[in-house]
Coordinates of C-alpha atoms in Angstrom, one line a residue:
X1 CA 26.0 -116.9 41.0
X2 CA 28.8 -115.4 41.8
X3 CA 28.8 -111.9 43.7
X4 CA 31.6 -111.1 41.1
X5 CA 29.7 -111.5 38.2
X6 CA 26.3 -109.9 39.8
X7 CA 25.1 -107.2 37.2
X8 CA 25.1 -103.4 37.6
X9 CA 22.0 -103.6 37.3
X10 CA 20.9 -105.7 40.1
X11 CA 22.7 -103.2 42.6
X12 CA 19.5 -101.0 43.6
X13 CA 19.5 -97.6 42.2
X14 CA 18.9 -95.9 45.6
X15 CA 21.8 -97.8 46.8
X16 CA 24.1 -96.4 44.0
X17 CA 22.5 -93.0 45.0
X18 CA 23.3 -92.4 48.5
X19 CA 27.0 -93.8 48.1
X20 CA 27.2 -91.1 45.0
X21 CA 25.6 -88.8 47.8
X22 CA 28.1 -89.5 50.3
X23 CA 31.0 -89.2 48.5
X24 CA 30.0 -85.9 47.4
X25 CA 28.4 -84.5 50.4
X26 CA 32.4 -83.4 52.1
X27 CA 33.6 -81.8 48.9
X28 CA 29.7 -79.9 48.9
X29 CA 30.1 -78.8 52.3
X30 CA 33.7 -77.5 52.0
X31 CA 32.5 -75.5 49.1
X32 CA 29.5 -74.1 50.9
X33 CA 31.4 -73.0 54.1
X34 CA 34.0 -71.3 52.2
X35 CA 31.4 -69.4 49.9
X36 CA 30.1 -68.6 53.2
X37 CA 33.4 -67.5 54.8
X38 CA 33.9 -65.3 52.0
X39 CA 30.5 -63.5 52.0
X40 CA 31.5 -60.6 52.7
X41 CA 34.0 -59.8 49.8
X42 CA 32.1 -61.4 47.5
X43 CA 29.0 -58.8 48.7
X44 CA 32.2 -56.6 48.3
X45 CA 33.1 -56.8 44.7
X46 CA 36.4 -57.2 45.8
X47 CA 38.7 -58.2 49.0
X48 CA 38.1 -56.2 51.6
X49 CA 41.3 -53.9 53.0
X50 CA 41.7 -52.1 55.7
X51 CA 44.4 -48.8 56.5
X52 CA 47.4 -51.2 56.8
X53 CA 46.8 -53.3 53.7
X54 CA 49.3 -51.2 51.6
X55 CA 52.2 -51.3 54.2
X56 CA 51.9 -55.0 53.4
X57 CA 51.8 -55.5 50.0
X58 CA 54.6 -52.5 49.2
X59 CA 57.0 -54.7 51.2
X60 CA 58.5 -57.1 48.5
X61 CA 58.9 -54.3 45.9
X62 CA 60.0 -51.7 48.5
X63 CA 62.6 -54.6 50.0
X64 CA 62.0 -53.1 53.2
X65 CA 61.1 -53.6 56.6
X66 CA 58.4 -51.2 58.1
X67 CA 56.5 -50.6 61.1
X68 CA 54.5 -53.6 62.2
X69 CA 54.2 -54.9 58.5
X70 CA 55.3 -58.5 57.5
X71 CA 57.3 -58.7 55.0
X72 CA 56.2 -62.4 54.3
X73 CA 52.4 -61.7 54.7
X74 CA 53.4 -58.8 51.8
X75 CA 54.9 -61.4 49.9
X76 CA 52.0 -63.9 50.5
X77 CA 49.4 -60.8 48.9
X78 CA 51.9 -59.5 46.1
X79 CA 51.8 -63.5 44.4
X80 CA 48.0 -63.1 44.2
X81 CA 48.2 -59.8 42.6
X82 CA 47.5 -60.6 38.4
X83 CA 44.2 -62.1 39.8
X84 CA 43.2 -59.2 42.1
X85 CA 44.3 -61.0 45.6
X86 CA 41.3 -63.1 45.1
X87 CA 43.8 -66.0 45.8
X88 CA 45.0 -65.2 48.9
X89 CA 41.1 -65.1 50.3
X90 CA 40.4 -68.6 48.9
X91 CA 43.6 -69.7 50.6
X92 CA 42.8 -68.0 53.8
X93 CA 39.1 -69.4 53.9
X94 CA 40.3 -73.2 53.0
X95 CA 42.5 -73.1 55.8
X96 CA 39.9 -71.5 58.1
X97 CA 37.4 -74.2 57.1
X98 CA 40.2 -77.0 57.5
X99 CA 41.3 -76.4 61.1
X100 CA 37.7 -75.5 62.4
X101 CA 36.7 -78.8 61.1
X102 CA 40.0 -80.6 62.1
X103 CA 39.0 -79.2 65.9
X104 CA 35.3 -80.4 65.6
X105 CA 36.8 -83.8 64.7
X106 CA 39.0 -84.6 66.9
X107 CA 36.6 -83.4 70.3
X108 CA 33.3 -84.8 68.5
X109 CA 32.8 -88.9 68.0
X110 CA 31.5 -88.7 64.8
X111 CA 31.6 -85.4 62.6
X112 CA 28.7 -85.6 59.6
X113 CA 29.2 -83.1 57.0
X114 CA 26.0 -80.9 58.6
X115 CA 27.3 -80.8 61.3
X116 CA 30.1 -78.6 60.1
X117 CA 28.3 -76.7 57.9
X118 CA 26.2 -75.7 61.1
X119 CA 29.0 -74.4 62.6
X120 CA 31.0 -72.4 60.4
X121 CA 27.4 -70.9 59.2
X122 CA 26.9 -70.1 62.6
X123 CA 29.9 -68.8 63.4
X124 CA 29.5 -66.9 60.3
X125 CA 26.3 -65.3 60.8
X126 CA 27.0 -64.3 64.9
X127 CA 31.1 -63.9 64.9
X128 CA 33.1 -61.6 63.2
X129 CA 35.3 -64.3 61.5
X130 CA 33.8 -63.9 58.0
X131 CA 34.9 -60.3 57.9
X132 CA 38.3 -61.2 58.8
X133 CA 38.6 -64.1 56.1
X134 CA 37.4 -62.1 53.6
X135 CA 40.2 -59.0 54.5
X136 CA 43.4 -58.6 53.4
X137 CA 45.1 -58.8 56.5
X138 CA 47.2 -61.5 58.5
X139 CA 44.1 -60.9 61.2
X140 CA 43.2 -64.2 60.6
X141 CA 46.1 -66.6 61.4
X142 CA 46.4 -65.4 64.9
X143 CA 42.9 -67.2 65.3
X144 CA 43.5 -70.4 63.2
X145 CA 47.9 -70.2 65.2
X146 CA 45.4 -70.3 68.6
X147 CA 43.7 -73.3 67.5
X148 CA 46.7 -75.0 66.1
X149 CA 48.8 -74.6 69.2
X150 CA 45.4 -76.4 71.3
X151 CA 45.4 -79.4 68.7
X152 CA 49.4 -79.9 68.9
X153 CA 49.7 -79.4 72.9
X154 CA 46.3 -81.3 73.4
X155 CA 46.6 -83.9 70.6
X156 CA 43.7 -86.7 69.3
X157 CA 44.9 -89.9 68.7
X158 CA 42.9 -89.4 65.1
X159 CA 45.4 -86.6 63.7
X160 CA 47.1 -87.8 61.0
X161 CA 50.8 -86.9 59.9
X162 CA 49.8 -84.7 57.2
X163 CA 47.4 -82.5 59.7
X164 CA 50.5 -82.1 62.2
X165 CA 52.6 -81.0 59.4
X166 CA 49.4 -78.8 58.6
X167 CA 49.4 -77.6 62.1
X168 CA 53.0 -76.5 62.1
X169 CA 52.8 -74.7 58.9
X170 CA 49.9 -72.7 60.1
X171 CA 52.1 -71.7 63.3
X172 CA 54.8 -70.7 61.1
X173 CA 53.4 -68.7 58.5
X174 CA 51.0 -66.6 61.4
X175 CA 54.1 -66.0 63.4
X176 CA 56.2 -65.1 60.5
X177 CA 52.8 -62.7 59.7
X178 CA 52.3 -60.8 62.9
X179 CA 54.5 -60.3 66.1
X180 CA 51.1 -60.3 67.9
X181 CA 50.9 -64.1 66.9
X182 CA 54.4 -64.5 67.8
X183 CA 53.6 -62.8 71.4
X184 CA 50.3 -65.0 71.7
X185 CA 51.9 -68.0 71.3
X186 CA 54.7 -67.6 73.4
X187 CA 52.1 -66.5 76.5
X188 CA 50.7 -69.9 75.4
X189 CA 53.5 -71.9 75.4
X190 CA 54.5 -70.5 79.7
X191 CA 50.5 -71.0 80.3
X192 CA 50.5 -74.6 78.7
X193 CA 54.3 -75.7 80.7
X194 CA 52.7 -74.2 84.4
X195 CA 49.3 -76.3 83.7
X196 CA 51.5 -79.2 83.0
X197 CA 53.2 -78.4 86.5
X198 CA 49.9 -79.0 88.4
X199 CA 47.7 -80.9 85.8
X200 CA 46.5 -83.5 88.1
X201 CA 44.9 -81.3 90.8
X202 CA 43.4 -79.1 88.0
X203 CA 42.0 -82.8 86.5
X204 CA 43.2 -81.6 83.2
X205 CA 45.0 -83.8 80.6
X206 CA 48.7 -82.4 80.9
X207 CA 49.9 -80.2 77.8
X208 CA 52.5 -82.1 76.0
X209 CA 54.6 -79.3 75.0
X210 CA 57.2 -80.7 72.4
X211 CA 55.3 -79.9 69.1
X212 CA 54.1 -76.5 70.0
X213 CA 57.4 -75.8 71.1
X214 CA 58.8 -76.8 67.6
X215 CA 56.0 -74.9 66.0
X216 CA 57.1 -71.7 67.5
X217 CA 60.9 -72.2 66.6
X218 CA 60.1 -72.7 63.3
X219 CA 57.8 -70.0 62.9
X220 CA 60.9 -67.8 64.7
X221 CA 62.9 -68.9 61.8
X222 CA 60.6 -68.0 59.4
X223 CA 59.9 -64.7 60.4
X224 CA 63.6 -64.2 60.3
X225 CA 65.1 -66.0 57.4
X226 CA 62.1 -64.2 55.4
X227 CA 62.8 -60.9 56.2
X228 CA 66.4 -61.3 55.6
X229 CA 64.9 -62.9 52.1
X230 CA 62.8 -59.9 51.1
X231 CA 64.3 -57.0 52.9
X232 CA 68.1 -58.2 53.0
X233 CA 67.7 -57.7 57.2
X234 CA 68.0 -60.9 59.4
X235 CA 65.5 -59.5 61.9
X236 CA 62.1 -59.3 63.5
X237 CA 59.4 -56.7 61.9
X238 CA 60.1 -53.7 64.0
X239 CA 57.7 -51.3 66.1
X240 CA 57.4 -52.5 69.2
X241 CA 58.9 -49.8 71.5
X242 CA 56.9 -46.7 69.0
X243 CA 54.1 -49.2 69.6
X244 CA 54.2 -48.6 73.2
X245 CA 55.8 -45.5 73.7
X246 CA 52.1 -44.6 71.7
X247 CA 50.4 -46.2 74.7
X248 CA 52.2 -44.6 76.9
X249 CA 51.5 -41.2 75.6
X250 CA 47.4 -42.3 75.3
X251 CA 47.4 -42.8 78.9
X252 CA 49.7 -39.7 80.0
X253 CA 52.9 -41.7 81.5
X254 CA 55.1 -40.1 79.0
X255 CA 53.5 -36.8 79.4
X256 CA 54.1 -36.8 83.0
X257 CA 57.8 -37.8 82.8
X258 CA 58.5 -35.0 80.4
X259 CA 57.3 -32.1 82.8
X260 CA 59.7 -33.7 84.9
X261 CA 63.2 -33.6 83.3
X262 CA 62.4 -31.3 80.4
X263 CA 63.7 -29.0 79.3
X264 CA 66.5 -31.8 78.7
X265 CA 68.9 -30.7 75.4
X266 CA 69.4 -34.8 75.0
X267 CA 65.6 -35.2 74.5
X268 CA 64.2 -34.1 71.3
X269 CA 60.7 -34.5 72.2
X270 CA 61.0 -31.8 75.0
X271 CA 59.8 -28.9 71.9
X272 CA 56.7 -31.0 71.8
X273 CA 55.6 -32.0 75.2
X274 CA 53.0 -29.7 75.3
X275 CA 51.4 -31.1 72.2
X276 CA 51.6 -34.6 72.3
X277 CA 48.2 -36.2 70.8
X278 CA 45.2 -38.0 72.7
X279 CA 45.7 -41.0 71.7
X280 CA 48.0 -44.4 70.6
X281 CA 46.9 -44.0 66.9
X282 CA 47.1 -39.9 66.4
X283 CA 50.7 -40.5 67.8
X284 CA 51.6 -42.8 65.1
X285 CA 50.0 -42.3 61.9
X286 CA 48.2 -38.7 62.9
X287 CA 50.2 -36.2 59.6
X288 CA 50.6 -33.9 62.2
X289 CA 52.3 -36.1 65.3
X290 CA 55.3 -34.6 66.9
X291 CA 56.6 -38.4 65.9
X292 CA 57.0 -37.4 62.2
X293 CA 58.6 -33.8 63.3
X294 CA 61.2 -36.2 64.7
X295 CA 61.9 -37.7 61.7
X296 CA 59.5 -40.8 61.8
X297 CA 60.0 -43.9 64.0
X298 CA 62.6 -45.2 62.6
X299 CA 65.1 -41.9 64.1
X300 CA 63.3 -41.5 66.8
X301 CA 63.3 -45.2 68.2
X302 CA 66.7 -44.7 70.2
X303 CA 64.8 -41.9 72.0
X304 CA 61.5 -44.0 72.7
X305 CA 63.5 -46.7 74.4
X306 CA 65.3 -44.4 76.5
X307 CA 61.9 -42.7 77.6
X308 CA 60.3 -46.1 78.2
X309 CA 62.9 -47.1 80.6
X310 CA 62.8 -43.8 82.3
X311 CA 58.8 -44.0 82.7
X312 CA 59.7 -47.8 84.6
X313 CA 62.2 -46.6 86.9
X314 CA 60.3 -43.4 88.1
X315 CA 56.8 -44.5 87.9
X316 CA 57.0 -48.7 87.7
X317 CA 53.4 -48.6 89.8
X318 CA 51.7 -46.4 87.4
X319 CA 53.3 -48.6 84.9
X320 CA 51.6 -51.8 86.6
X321 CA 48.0 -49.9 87.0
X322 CA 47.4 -49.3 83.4
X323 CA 48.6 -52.3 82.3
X324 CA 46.4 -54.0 83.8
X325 CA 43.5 -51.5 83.1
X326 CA 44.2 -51.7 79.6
X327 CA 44.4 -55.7 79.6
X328 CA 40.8 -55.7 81.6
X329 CA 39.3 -52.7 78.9
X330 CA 40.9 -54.7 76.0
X331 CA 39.3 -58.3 76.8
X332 CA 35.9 -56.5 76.3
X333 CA 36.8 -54.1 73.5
X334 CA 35.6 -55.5 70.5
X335 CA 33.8 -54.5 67.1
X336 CA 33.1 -56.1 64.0
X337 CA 33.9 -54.1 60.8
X338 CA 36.9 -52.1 62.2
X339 CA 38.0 -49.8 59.5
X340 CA 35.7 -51.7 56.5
X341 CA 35.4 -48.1 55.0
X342 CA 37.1 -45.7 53.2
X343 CA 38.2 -43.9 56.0
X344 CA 42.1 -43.5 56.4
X345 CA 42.9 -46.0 53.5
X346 CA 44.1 -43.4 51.5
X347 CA 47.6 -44.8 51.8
X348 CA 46.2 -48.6 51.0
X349 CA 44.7 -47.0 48.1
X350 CA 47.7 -45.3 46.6
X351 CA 49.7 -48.9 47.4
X352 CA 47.3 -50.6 45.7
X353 CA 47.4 -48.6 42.2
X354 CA 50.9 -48.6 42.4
X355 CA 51.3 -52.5 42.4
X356 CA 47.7 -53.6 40.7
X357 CA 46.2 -50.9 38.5
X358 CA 44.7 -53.2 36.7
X359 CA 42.4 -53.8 39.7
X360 CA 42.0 -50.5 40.7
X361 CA 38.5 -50.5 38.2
X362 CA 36.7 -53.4 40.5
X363 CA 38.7 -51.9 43.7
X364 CA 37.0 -48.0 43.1
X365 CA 33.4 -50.2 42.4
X366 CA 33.6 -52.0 45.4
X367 CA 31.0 -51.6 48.2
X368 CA 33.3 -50.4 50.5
X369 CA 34.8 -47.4 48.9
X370 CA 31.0 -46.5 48.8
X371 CA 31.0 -46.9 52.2
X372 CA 28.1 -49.1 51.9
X373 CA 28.6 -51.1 54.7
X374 CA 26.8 -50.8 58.1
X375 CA 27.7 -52.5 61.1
X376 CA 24.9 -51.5 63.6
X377 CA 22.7 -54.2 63.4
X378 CA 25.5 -56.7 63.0
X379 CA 27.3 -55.3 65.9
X380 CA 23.8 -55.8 68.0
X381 CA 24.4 -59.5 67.5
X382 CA 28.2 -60.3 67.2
X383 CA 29.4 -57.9 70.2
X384 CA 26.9 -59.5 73.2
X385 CA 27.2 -62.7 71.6
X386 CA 31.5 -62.5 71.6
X387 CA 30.9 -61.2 75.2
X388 CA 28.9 -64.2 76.5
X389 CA 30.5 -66.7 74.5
X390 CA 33.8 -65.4 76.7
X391 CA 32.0 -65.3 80.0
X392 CA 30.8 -68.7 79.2
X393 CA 34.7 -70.2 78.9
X394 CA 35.8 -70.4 82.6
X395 CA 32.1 -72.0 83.4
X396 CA 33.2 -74.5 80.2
X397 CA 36.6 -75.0 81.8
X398 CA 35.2 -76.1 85.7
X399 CA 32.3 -77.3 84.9
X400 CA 33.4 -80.2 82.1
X401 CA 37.0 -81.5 82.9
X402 CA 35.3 -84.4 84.4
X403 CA 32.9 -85.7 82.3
X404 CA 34.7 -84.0 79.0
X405 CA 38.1 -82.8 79.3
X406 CA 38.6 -82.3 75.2
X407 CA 36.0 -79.8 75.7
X408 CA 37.4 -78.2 79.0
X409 CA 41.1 -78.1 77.7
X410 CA 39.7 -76.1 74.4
X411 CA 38.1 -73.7 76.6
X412 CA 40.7 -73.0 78.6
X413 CA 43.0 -72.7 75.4
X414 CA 40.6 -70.3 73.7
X415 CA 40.7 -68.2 77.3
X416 CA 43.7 -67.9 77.6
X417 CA 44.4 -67.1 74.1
X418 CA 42.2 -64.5 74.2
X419 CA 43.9 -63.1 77.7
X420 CA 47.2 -63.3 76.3
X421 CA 45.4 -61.6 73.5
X422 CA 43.9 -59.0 75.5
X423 CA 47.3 -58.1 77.8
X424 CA 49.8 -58.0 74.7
X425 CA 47.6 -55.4 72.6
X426 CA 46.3 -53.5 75.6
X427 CA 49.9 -53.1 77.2
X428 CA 51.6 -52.7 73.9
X429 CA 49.3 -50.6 71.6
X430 CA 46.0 -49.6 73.8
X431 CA 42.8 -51.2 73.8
X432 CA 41.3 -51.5 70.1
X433 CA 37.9 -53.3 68.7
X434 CA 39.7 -55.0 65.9
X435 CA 42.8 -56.7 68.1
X436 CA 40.2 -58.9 70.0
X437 CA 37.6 -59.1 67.3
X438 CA 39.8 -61.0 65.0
X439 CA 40.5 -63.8 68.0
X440 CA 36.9 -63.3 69.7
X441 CA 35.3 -66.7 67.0
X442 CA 37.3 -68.5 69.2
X443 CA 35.3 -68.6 72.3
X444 CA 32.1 -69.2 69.9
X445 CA 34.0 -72.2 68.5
X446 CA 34.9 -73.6 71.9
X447 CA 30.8 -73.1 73.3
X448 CA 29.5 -74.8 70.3
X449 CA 31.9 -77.9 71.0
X450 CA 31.1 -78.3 74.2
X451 CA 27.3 -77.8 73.2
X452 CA 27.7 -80.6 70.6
X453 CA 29.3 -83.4 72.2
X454 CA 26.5 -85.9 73.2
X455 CA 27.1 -88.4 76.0
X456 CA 30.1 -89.0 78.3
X457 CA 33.1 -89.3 77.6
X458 CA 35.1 -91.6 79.3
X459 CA 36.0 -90.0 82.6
X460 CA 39.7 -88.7 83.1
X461 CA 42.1 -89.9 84.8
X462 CA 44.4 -87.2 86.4
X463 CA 48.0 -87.7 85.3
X464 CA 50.7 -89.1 88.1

C-alpha cells in the first residue's frame, strides 16, 4: 500500500495528539507569560500610572514639548486611549516576552516552551519587571533597548532578518521614548568599541558595532523627526540642565556657589538662595520651589546653564566627588513599586479625565487609587535578589568567557548597562529606586542564562 493512500485512521491517535500538542504548546506559552507579565494591572483594574503619566499622554493634544516627557511615547498612549490604554500594555508585554525569549534562544541549544515560561515566571515573581510592563511608562524599553543592543553587537548566527529589523525598532522607539535610553545606549556603544580594542586579551568575542550603531542613528532620528511631528520643534525632549542643576542643589554645589557671588543683579536665583529645597525632586515639581518663582524651567534654563558651568570652573573636584558618590549610591538604589499609589498623581489624574473620561469610572475603582498595594514583603525578595543577581555579573563575566562566552558577553552587557545606568541618573537627576529598578531584570535574566546552559560550549578562540 502506498504511504499516500494510508488512512487517517491508521495514524495512531497519540501520535495526532502530541503533534496537535506541540504546535500549540508556543502560542500557550506566549499567552501565559504575558498574562503573567501583566499581573499586576490586571490585579489593578486598570494600567498602572505613575506621577509622570499625564505629562505623557497631554503631549499630542497639547503639541508641545515638556520636561523630560516624550512626545512619541505620548503619542504611543493617546492611540490606545478609546480602549482605556489596555493596548499599549499588551504591546509592551508581547515585546517584553519576545526579546527575553529571543535572548534565551540565541545563548541556549535548544529552547522548549517551559523553559521560557520558567523564566519569565521567575523573573516575574522575584524582579520588578512585571510592575514596569504593566505601568504606563516608557520604563520598560530602556530594559528590552539594553537587550537589543547585546543581541545586535553580539549577534547568533540563528537571528533571522525579521528579529534584526525587530531589534532595531525596539532601539528606536525606546530612544525616541526616554533620553535616559538614548544616554544608555550611547555609554554602550564607547564600552562595546574599547572592548573591541582589546577583545582578545579579555578572551571575549569582539563587539561588532555596525548594527547597534545604526540602531542608535535611527532612534536619533526618530526622537527628532517625531517631535518636530507632534510638537512642530525639530529637537530633543528638553530637561536635562534643570535635571541636574536639581542634583546640584540636592547635594549643596549650587548652594555653595551662590554664597559666593550673590548678591549678583544678573542672577535671579540670588532672592532665593537661602531657601532652596532638600532635594532633586522638591526643586522640580515641589508647588513651592523657588524654580516656579522664576517662571518654571523653561525661563529659567538660560540661568541653570550658566550656574552649572560656574559650579565646574570653581569647584570641578567637588563636581567629580559626587558624581561618583551618586553613581556608587545609584547602582544599589532600587525599589519595586515606586510611586504605584496615589500619592503625587494628582496631575496624572487631572490629564487622564481630560483625555479619557470615559475611563475615569474603572481608573477611580482601581486598586491603586485605594492605595491597596504593599510592597514590603515584595521588596524583601526583589531588592536582595536584584542586589545579588548584580554582584553575581562580574563573577559571570570572568569566570565563563572560556567555556561560555554567549553567557559572559550578556553579563558584561547587562553590567554595564546597568553602570551606565547607574552614572547617567545618579550624575544627572540623583540617586532614585525607580531609575535602576526598571533595568535591575536585567542582571536576573543574564544569571538565569548562564544557570541554564548545560554543557560546553565550544571553547573561544580569541580574535586576531
Amino acid at each position: 500500500m502506498s504511504s499516500k493512500n494510508i488512512a487517517l485512521s491508521d495514524i495512531p491517535r497519540r501520535a495526532i495528539s502530541k503533534s496537535a500538542a506541540e504546535r500549540l504548546a508556543w502560542p500557550a506559552a506566549v499567552v501565559l507569560m504575558m498574562v503573567a507579565l501583566l499581573g499586576p494591572a490586571l490585579w489593578n483594574g486598570f494600567p498602572l500610572i505613575f506621577a509622570d503619566t499625564g505629562g505623557y499622554v497631554l503631549r499630542p493634544f497639547e503639541g508641545t514639548l515638556d520636561i523630560g516627557r516624550s512626545a512619541l511615547y505620548g503619542a504611543f498612549l493617546a492611540a490606545a486611549i478609546p480602549l482605556e490604554f489596555w493596548p499599549n500594555l499588551l504591546l509592551q508585554a508581547a515585546l517584553a516576552v519576545w526579546i527575553i525569549v529571543l535572548t534565551l534562544r540565541t545563548h541556549l541549544h535548544t529552547l522548549q516552551p517551559a523553559v521560557a515560561v520558567m523564566v519569565v515566571l521567575g523573573l516575574t515573581l522575584a524582579t520588578s519587571l512585571p510592575w514596569t510592563v504593566s505601568e504606563l511608562m516608557p520604563d520598560i524599553f530602556l530594559l528590552m533597548a539594553a537587550l537589543a543592543l547585546h543581541l545586535l553587537a553580539f549577534p547568533a548566527p540563528r537571528l533571522r532578518v525579521i528579529e534584526i529589523a525587530g531589534l532595531y525598532a525596539i532601539i528606536a522607539f525606546a530612544i525616541a521614548s526616554h533620553m535616559t535610553t538614548l544616554a544608555v545606549a550611547l555609554a554602550l556603544l564607547v564600552a562595546y568599541a574599547l572592548i573591541g580594542l582589546s577583545a582578545s586579551r579579555l578572551l571575549l568575542p569582539r563587539p561588532r558595532l555596525a548594527g547597534a550603531a545604526t540602531a542608535i542613528g535611527a532612534g536619533i532620528a526618530l526622537a527628532l523627526t517625531s517631535n518636530a511631528i507632534i510638537a512642530g520643534q525639530f529637537a530633543f525632549t528638553p530637561g536635562g540642565p534643570n535635571f541636574l542643576f536639581g542634583r546640584l542643589v540636592q547635594d549643596g554645589i549650587v548652594g555653595r556657589y551662590l554664597e559666593r557671588v550673590c548678591p549678583d543683579p544678573t542672577l535671579r536665583i540670588c532672592p532665593y538662595r537661602n531657601a532652596l529645597p532638600a532635594s532633586t525632586d522638591d526643586w522640580m515639581w515641589w508647588s513651592d520651589s523657588p524654580l516656579f518663582k522664576l517662571g518654571g524651567w523653561r525661563e529659567f534654563t538660560p540661568e541653570a546653564e550658566r550656574i552649572i558651568i560656574g559650579t565646574l570652573v570653581s569647584d570641578p573636584l567637588t563636581h567629580i566627588t559626587t558624581a561618583v558618590r551618586d553613581s556608587l549610591q545609584q547602582l544599589v538604589t532600587l525599589d519595586t513599586g515606586d510611586g504605584i499609589n496615589p500619592d503625587n498623581t494628582q496631575h496624572a489624574v487631572w490629564a487622564l479625565s481630560q483625555v479619557a473620561p470615559h475611563a475615569m469610572p474603572r481608573f477611580e475603582a482601581a486598586a491603586q487609587q485605594k492605595n491597596l498595594f504593599d510592597f514590603t514583603v515584595i521588596n524583601r525578595i526583589d531588592v536582595p535578589l536584584a542586589l545579588l543577581a548584580t554582584a553575581a555579573l562580574p563573577f559571570i563575566l570572568v569566570g565563563l568567557r572560556r567555556r561560555r562566552p554567549a553567557a559572559a558577553a550578556l553579563a558584561l552587557s547587562a553590567f554595564l548597562a546597568l553602570l551606565s545606568n547607574a552614572a547617567i541618573c545618579g550624575i544627572f537627576s540623583g540617586p532614585n529606586t525607580r531609575y535602576q529598578s526598571r533595568l535591575v531584570p536585567i542582571a536576573a535574566l543574564a544569571v538565569l542564562v548562564a544557570a541554564l546552559q548545560r554543557g560546553r560550549e565550544p571553547r573561544f578562540e580569541p580574535p586576531r
